[in-house]
Amino acid sequence: MFKGSMVAIVTPFSNGRFDEKTYSGLIEWHIESGTSAIIPCGTTGESATLEYDEHYRVIETAIKTVNGRVPVIAGTGANSTEETIKMTKEAKRLGADASLLVCPYYNKPTQEGVYRHYKAVAEAVDIPIVLYNVPGRTALNILPSTVARLAAIESIVAIKEATGDMKQTSEIIRLCGDAITVLSGDDFTTFPQMMLGGKGAISVTANVMPKESARMCALIEQGNIDEAKRLHYYLDPLNAAMFIETNPIPVKTALALMGKVKEEFRLPLCEMSVSNKDKLKDVLRSYKLI
C-alpha cells in the first residue's frame, strides 16, 4: 500500500464550494498516470479550512472515484486527540484504506504526549496509520526514538518524513528496520530518502507531473538508479517552484494555469503575487506544461 508516488492531492473549489466533478477528473488523471495512492485532505488539500462535512465529502468522493483501484489514505489529523479519533473513525466508516495523521500542532506536546496521542488513535480505530512529521508547520519534531516506540504498535505502519534531514531519515530506518515504511514528505528529498531505504513519496509535485513522479519512484525500485537520478534533477526546478509561496498556493496556481482547476483558495490563503506567478509560469513553460 505504501510505496511509489502517492499524491497529496489538491482540493478544487468553484465559487467557494468543493468542486466534486473537477476532483474526480484529477483522480482519474492520476490513476492513468501511474500514481500509487490518493491522499485527500492533507496540507496540500487545504484541510485546515474544510468544514467537517466538507472534509468527509472530499474523502468520500476520493474513495468512490478510486473504486478500489489504488489505496486512499485519508488525512484526518488534528491537534486534539479526540478530534483526530472522531475524524479517523469516519474515514474508516467511509472506506478509506489508511489514515494520514499529522503530528499535533500548535499545542506542542512532549515526545511522551506525541506517543500517547498516536497510541490512543491506534487503540480507538482499527485502520493502518501513517505518521506525518512536518516540523516546519507543526513546530514539533517527532524524534526517531519516538517513531521507534510507535512502530511497535501494529497499526502504525508508515511515516511521512518531511524534515528534509537525511540523518533523521537514516536514524529512523536504523532504529525501526522493516517495522515502519519511510515516505518522503518533500519532493526534493524523494530520491535521497529512497536511496537510504525509503519506499516512495507523498508528493506535491505529482499534482503537476504525475507520470514523471511515478516513473522516478519506479526506476529506483527497479534498481535503475542512473535514470532515476536523471529524473530527480530534471524535476528539481519544478520541486522548488512548488514552494515559491506557501503550499498549496503554487501547485494550485500551476494546475489552474494548466487548465485543470480554478485558481481559487480559502482565506487566509490567497492568490500568488504577480512576480512569483511570473516565475512559476517560466518554470511551467520550461516543462511545456503551459
GROMACS .gro file of N, CA and C in nm, residues 130-245:
model
  348
  130VAL      N    1  -0.051   0.628   0.906
  130VAL     CA    2   0.073   0.687   0.857
  130VAL      C    3   0.100   0.811   0.941
  131LEU      N    4   0.211   0.811   1.015
  131LEU     CA    5   0.252   0.930   1.089
  131LEU      C    6   0.294   1.037   0.989
  132TYR      N    7   0.278   1.164   1.028
  132TYR     CA    8   0.319   1.274   0.940
  132TYR      C    9   0.401   1.372   1.023
  133ASN      N   10   0.530   1.376   0.993
  133ASN     CA   11   0.622   1.462   1.068
  133ASN      C   12   0.664   1.580   0.982
  134VAL      N   13   0.614   1.699   1.015
  134VAL     CA   14   0.645   1.819   0.936
  134VAL      C   15   0.669   1.936   1.030
  135PRO      N   16   0.785   1.941   1.094
  135PRO     CA   17   0.811   2.044   1.195
  135PRO      C   18   0.796   2.187   1.145
  136GLY      N   19   0.818   2.210   1.015
  136GLY     CA   20   0.804   2.344   0.961
  136GLY      C   21   0.663   2.399   0.974
  137ARG      N   22   0.566   2.312   0.990
  137ARG     CA   23   0.427   2.354   1.009
  137ARG      C   24   0.377   2.332   1.152
  138THR      N   25   0.425   2.227   1.216
  138THR     CA   26   0.371   2.191   1.347
  138THR      C   27   0.450   2.250   1.464
  139ALA      N   28   0.573   2.296   1.437
  139ALA     CA   29   0.664   2.346   1.540
  139ALA      C   30   0.705   2.236   1.637
  140LEU      N   31   0.701   2.110   1.589
  140LEU     CA   32   0.737   1.997   1.673
  140LEU      C   33   0.792   1.884   1.586
  141ASN      N   34   0.905   1.829   1.625
  141ASN     CA   35   0.968   1.719   1.551
  141ASN      C   36   0.940   1.587   1.623
  142ILE      N   37   0.887   1.489   1.551
  142ILE     CA   38   0.875   1.355   1.608
  142ILE      C   39   1.012   1.291   1.601
  143LEU      N   40   1.077   1.272   1.713
  143LEU     CA   41   1.213   1.221   1.715
  143LEU      C   42   1.219   1.073   1.674
  144PRO      N   43   1.330   1.031   1.614
  144PRO     CA   44   1.343   0.891   1.573
  144PRO      C   45   1.315   0.792   1.686
  145SER      N   46   1.355   0.826   1.807
  145SER     CA   47   1.328   0.736   1.921
  145SER      C   48   1.178   0.720   1.945
  146THR      N   49   1.103   0.828   1.923
  146THR     CA   50   0.957   0.821   1.939
  146THR      C   51   0.895   0.742   1.825
  147VAL      N   52   0.946   0.762   1.704
  147VAL     CA   53   0.899   0.683   1.589
  147VAL      C   54   0.921   0.534   1.616
  148ALA      N   55   1.035   0.499   1.673
  148ALA     CA   56   1.064   0.359   1.703
  148ALA      C   57   0.964   0.301   1.804
  149ARG      N   58   0.928   0.381   1.904
  149ARG     CA   59   0.826   0.335   2.000
  149ARG      C   60   0.692   0.314   1.931
  150LEU      N   61   0.658   0.407   1.844
  150LEU     CA   62   0.529   0.398   1.775
  150LEU      C   63   0.527   0.283   1.674
  151ALA      N   64   0.641   0.254   1.615
  151ALA     CA   65   0.648   0.146   1.516
  151ALA      C   66   0.617   0.010   1.577
  152ALA      N   67   0.628   0.000   1.709
  152ALA     CA   68   0.596  -0.125   1.778
  152ALA      C   69   0.445  -0.149   1.785
  153ILE      N   70   0.366  -0.045   1.757
  153ILE     CA   71   0.220  -0.058   1.755
  153ILE      C   72   0.180  -0.110   1.618
  154GLU      N   73   0.106  -0.219   1.614
  154GLU     CA   74   0.083  -0.294   1.489
  154GLU      C   75   0.022  -0.209   1.378
  155SER      N   76  -0.072  -0.124   1.410
  155SER     CA   77  -0.142  -0.050   1.305
  155SER      C   78  -0.069   0.075   1.258
  156ILE      N   79   0.041   0.113   1.325
  156ILE     CA   80   0.122   0.227   1.280
  156ILE      C   81   0.228   0.172   1.186
  157VAL      N   82   0.207   0.196   1.057
  157VAL     CA   83   0.282   0.121   0.956
  157VAL      C   84   0.377   0.205   0.871
  158ALA      N   85   0.364   0.338   0.874
  158ALA     CA   86   0.446   0.422   0.787
  158ALA      C   87   0.460   0.561   0.848
  159ILE      N   88   0.557   0.636   0.795
  159ILE     CA   89   0.575   0.775   0.835
  159ILE      C   90   0.604   0.859   0.712
  160LYS      N   91   0.533   0.969   0.700
  160LYS     CA   92   0.566   1.071   0.601
  160LYS      C   93   0.665   1.165   0.669
  161GLU      N   94   0.791   1.155   0.628
  161GLU     CA   95   0.900   1.226   0.695
  161GLU      C   96   0.936   1.350   0.613
  162ALA      N   97   0.903   1.468   0.667
  162ALA     CA   98   0.917   1.593   0.593
  162ALA      C   99   1.009   1.692   0.663
  163THR      N  100   1.108   1.640   0.734
  163THR     CA  101   1.206   1.732   0.794
  163THR      C  102   1.309   1.777   0.692
  164GLY      N  103   1.330   1.698   0.588
  164GLY     CA  104   1.438   1.726   0.493
  164GLY      C  105   1.574   1.686   0.547
  165ASP      N  106   1.577   1.618   0.660
  165ASP     CA  107   1.701   1.582   0.730
  165ASP      C  108   1.732   1.435   0.702
  166MET      N  109   1.832   1.410   0.618
  166MET     CA  110   1.866   1.273   0.582
  166MET      C  111   1.925   1.196   0.700
  167LYS      N  112   1.989   1.267   0.792
  167LYS     CA  113   2.039   1.199   0.912
  167LYS      C  114   1.923   1.144   0.993
  168GLN      N  115   1.815   1.222   1.004
  168GLN     CA  116   1.698   1.175   1.079
  168GLN      C  117   1.634   1.056   1.008
  169THR      N  118   1.622   1.065   0.876
  169THR     CA  119   1.568   0.952   0.799
  169THR      C  120   1.650   0.827   0.823
  170SER      N  121   1.781   0.842   0.815
  170SER     CA  122   1.870   0.728   0.834
  170SER      C  123   1.852   0.667   0.973
  171GLU      N  124   1.837   0.752   1.074
  171GLU     CA  125   1.823   0.701   1.210
  171GLU      C  126   1.689   0.629   1.228
  172ILE      N  127   1.584   0.681   1.166
  172ILE     CA  128   1.454   0.612   1.174
  172ILE      C  129   1.465   0.472   1.115
  173ILE      N  130   1.526   0.463   0.997
  173ILE     CA  131   1.538   0.333   0.931
  173ILE      C  132   1.629   0.240   1.012
  174ARG      N  133   1.735   0.293   1.070
  174ARG     CA  134   1.825   0.212   1.153
  174ARG      C  135   1.753   0.158   1.275
  175LEU      N  136   1.674   0.243   1.341
  175LEU     CA  137   1.606   0.202   1.463
  175LEU      C  138   1.486   0.111   1.437
  176CYS      N  139   1.417   0.136   1.326
  176CYS     CA  140   1.289   0.067   1.302
  176CYS      C  141   1.300  -0.051   1.207
  177GLY      N  142   1.399  -0.051   1.119
  177GLY     CA  143   1.409  -0.158   1.021
  177GLY      C  144   1.284  -0.167   0.937
  178ASP      N  145   1.231  -0.288   0.925
  178ASP     CA  146   1.110  -0.310   0.844
  178ASP      C  147   0.981  -0.285   0.921
  179ALA      N  148   0.992  -0.240   1.046
  179ALA     CA  149   0.872  -0.220   1.128
  179ALA      C  150   0.790  -0.101   1.082
  180ILE      N  151   0.851  -0.010   1.005
  180ILE     CA  152   0.778   0.107   0.955
  180ILE      C  153   0.833   0.146   0.819
  181THR      N  154   0.743   0.190   0.730
  181THR     CA  155   0.781   0.234   0.597
  181THR      C  156   0.804   0.385   0.599
  182VAL      N  157   0.919   0.428   0.548
  182VAL     CA  158   0.951   0.571   0.544
  182VAL      C  159   0.918   0.626   0.406
  183LEU      N  160   0.841   0.735   0.405
  183LEU     CA  161   0.800   0.802   0.282
  183LEU      C  162   0.846   0.947   0.286
  184SER      N  163   0.890   0.998   0.173
  184SER     CA  164   0.933   1.137   0.167
  184SER      C  165   0.811   1.230   0.175
  185GLY      N  166   0.829   1.338   0.250
  185GLY     CA  167   0.725   1.440   0.257
  185GLY      C  168   0.762   1.567   0.185
  186ASP      N  169   0.880   1.569   0.122
  186ASP     CA  170   0.926   1.683   0.041
  186ASP      C  171   0.984   1.626  -0.087
  187ASP      N  172   0.935   1.673  -0.201
  187ASP     CA  173   0.975   1.611  -0.328
  187ASP      C  174   1.124   1.615  -0.352
  188PHE      N  175   1.190   1.721  -0.309
  188PHE     CA  176   1.334   1.728  -0.335
  188PHE      C  177   1.412   1.622  -0.258
  189THR      N  178   1.350   1.560  -0.155
  189THR     CA  179   1.419   1.455  -0.079
  189THR      C  180   1.379   1.315  -0.121
  190THR      N  181   1.290   1.300  -0.216
  190THR     CA  182   1.242   1.166  -0.251
  190THR      C  183   1.356   1.075  -0.295
  191PHE      N  184   1.439   1.123  -0.388
  191PHE     CA  185   1.549   1.040  -0.437
  191PHE      C  186   1.646   1.003  -0.326
  192PRO      N  187   1.701   1.099  -0.250
  192PRO     CA  188   1.795   1.059  -0.145
  192PRO      C  189   1.732   0.974  -0.036
  193GLN      N  190   1.606   1.001  -0.001
  193GLN     CA  191   1.541   0.917   0.101
  193GLN      C  192   1.526   0.774   0.053
  194MET      N  193   1.489   0.757  -0.074
  194MET     CA  194   1.474   0.621  -0.126
  194MET      C  195   1.609   0.551  -0.136
  195MET      N  196   1.715   0.626  -0.159
  195MET     CA  197   1.849   0.567  -0.159
  195MET      C  198   1.885   0.514  -0.020
  196LEU      N  199   1.830   0.577   0.084
  196LEU     CA  200   1.856   0.533   0.221
  196LEU      C  201   1.767   0.417   0.264
  197GLY      N  202   1.663   0.389   0.184
  197GLY     CA  203   1.573   0.280   0.218
  197GLY      C  204   1.427   0.319   0.225
  198GLY      N  205   1.395   0.445   0.197
  198GLY     CA  206   1.256   0.486   0.187
  198GLY      C  207   1.187   0.418   0.070
  199LYS      N  208   1.055   0.417   0.072
  199LYS     CA  209   0.979   0.341  -0.029
  199LYS      C  210   0.903   0.428  -0.128
  200GLY      N  211   0.906   0.560  -0.110
  200GLY     CA  212   0.832   0.646  -0.203
  200GLY      C  213   0.809   0.783  -0.144
  201ALA      N  214   0.705   0.849  -0.194
  201ALA     CA  215   0.679   0.987  -0.152
  201ALA      C  216   0.530   1.014  -0.148
  202ILE      N  217   0.491   1.098  -0.053
  202ILE     CA  218   0.360   1.162  -0.057
  202ILE      C  219   0.387   1.300  -0.113
  203SER      N  220   0.354   1.318  -0.239
  203SER     CA  221   0.413   1.421  -0.324
  203SER      C  222   0.321   1.538  -0.355
  204VAL      N  223   0.381   1.658  -0.357
  204VAL     CA  224   0.314   1.778  -0.408
  204VAL      C  225   0.334   1.787  -0.558
  205THR      N  226   0.458   1.766  -0.604
  205THR     CA  227   0.491   1.776  -0.746
  205THR      C  228   0.408   1.681  -0.831
  206ALA      N  229   0.371   1.567  -0.776
  206ALA     CA  230   0.290   1.471  -0.851
  206ALA      C  231   0.156   1.529  -0.895
  207ASN      N  232   0.108   1.633  -0.827
  207ASN     CA  233  -0.013   1.701  -0.873
  207ASN      C  234   0.002   1.756  -1.014
  208VAL      N  235   0.124   1.797  -1.048
  208VAL     CA  236   0.151   1.866  -1.175
  208VAL      C  237   0.211   1.773  -1.279
  209MET      N  238   0.303   1.686  -1.237
  209MET     CA  239   0.367   1.592  -1.329
  209MET      C  240   0.360   1.451  -1.270
  210PRO      N  241   0.241   1.392  -1.266
  210PRO     CA  242   0.224   1.262  -1.201
  210PRO      C  243   0.300   1.148  -1.268
  211LYS      N  244   0.305   1.149  -1.400
  211LYS     CA  245   0.370   1.039  -1.471
  211LYS      C  246   0.520   1.035  -1.441
  212GLU      N  247   0.583   1.152  -1.443
  212GLU     CA  248   0.727   1.159  -1.418
  212GLU      C  249   0.760   1.126  -1.273
  213SER      N  250   0.677   1.173  -1.180
  213SER     CA  251   0.699   1.142  -1.038
  213SER      C  252   0.688   0.992  -1.013
  214ALA      N  253   0.588   0.930  -1.074
  214ALA     CA  254   0.570   0.785  -1.059
  214ALA      C  255   0.685   0.709  -1.122
  215ARG      N  256   0.731   0.756  -1.237
  215ARG     CA  257   0.841   0.686  -1.306
  215ARG      C  258   0.970   0.691  -1.225
  216MET      N  259   0.999   0.804  -1.163
  216MET     CA  260   1.122   0.813  -1.085
  216MET      C  261   1.121   0.711  -0.971
  217CYS      N  262   1.010   0.702  -0.900
  217CYS     CA  263   1.000   0.607  -0.789
  217CYS      C  264   1.010   0.463  -0.840
  218ALA      N  265   0.946   0.435  -0.954
  218ALA     CA  266   0.950   0.300  -1.010
  218ALA      C  267   1.092   0.263  -1.053
  219LEU      N  268   1.164   0.358  -1.110
  219LEU     CA  269   1.302   0.331  -1.153
  219LEU      C  270   1.392   0.296  -1.034
  220ILE      N  271   1.373   0.368  -0.924
  220ILE     CA  272   1.453   0.337  -0.804
  220ILE      C  273   1.421   0.197  -0.754
  221GLU      N  274   1.292   0.164  -0.751
  221GLU     CA  275   1.251   0.031  -0.705
  221GLU      C  276   1.310  -0.078  -0.795
  222GLN      N  277   1.320  -0.049  -0.924
  222GLN     CA  278   1.374  -0.146  -1.020
  222GLN      C  279   1.526  -0.151  -1.019
  223GLY      N  280   1.591  -0.057  -0.950
  223GLY     CA  281   1.735  -0.054  -0.944
  223GLY      C  282   1.802   0.025  -1.056
  224ASN      N  283   1.722   0.096  -1.134
  224ASN     CA  284   1.777   0.179  -1.243
  224ASN      C  285   1.809   0.317  -1.186
  225ILE      N  286   1.916   0.323  -1.110
  225ILE     CA  287   1.946   0.443  -1.032
  225ILE      C  288   1.990   0.559  -1.120
  226ASP      N  289   2.067   0.532  -1.223
  226ASP     CA  290   2.115   0.641  -1.309
  226ASP      C  291   2.000   0.715  -1.376
  227GLU      N  292   1.903   0.642  -1.426
  227GLU     CA  293   1.789   0.707  -1.492
  227GLU      C  294   1.701   0.778  -1.389
  228ALA      N  295   1.688   0.718  -1.271
  228ALA     CA  296   1.612   0.783  -1.164
  228ALA      C  297   1.679   0.913  -1.122
  229LYS      N  298   1.811   0.911  -1.115
  229LYS     CA  299   1.886   1.032  -1.078
  229LYS      C  300   1.865   1.141  -1.183
  230ARG      N  301   1.865   1.101  -1.310
  230ARG     CA  302   1.841   1.199  -1.417
  230ARG      C  303   1.704   1.264  -1.400
  231LEU      N  304   1.603   1.183  -1.367
  231LEU     CA  305   1.468   1.237  -1.346
  231LEU      C  306   1.464   1.327  -1.223
  232HIS      N  307   1.536   1.289  -1.119
  232HIS     CA  308   1.542   1.372  -0.998
  232HIS      C  309   1.590   1.513  -1.033
  233TYR      N  310   1.697   1.522  -1.107
  233TYR     CA  311   1.750   1.654  -1.142
  233TYR      C  312   1.661   1.725  -1.244
  234TYR      N  313   1.596   1.649  -1.330
  234TYR     CA  314   1.502   1.708  -1.425
  234TYR      C  315   1.385   1.774  -1.352
  235LEU      N  316   1.335   1.708  -1.247
  235LEU     CA  317   1.219   1.759  -1.173
  235LEU      C  318   1.255   1.865  -1.069
  236ASP      N  319   1.384   1.881  -1.042
  236ASP     CA  320   1.426   1.967  -0.932
  236ASP      C  321   1.375   2.112  -0.943
  237PRO      N  322   1.381   2.177  -1.061
  237PRO     CA  323   1.327   2.314  -1.069
  237PRO      C  324   1.177   2.321  -1.039
  238LEU      N  325   1.103   2.219  -1.081
  238LEU     CA  326   0.959   2.217  -1.052
  238LEU      C  327   0.935   2.195  -0.903
  239ASN      N  328   1.012   2.104  -0.843
  239ASN     CA  329   1.000   2.083  -0.698
  239ASN      C  330   1.018   2.214  -0.623
  240ALA      N  331   1.120   2.292  -0.662
  240ALA     CA  332   1.147   2.420  -0.596
  240ALA      C  333   1.034   2.520  -0.619
  241ALA      N  334   0.980   2.520  -0.742
  241ALA     CA  335   0.874   2.615  -0.776
  241ALA      C  336   0.747   2.592  -0.695
  242MET      N  337   0.727   2.469  -0.650
  242MET     CA  338   0.607   2.437  -0.573
  242MET      C  339   0.608   2.502  -0.434
  243PHE      N  340   0.724   2.563  -0.400
  243PHE     CA  341   0.735   2.628  -0.269
  243PHE      C  342   0.784   2.772  -0.281
  244ILE      N  343   0.758   2.834  -0.396
  244ILE     CA  344   0.786   2.976  -0.412
  244ILE      C  345   0.706   3.056  -0.308
  245GLU      N  346   0.584   3.012  -0.285
  245GLU     CA  347   0.500   3.063  -0.177
  245GLU      C  348   0.447   2.943  -0.101
   0.00000   0.00000   0.00000
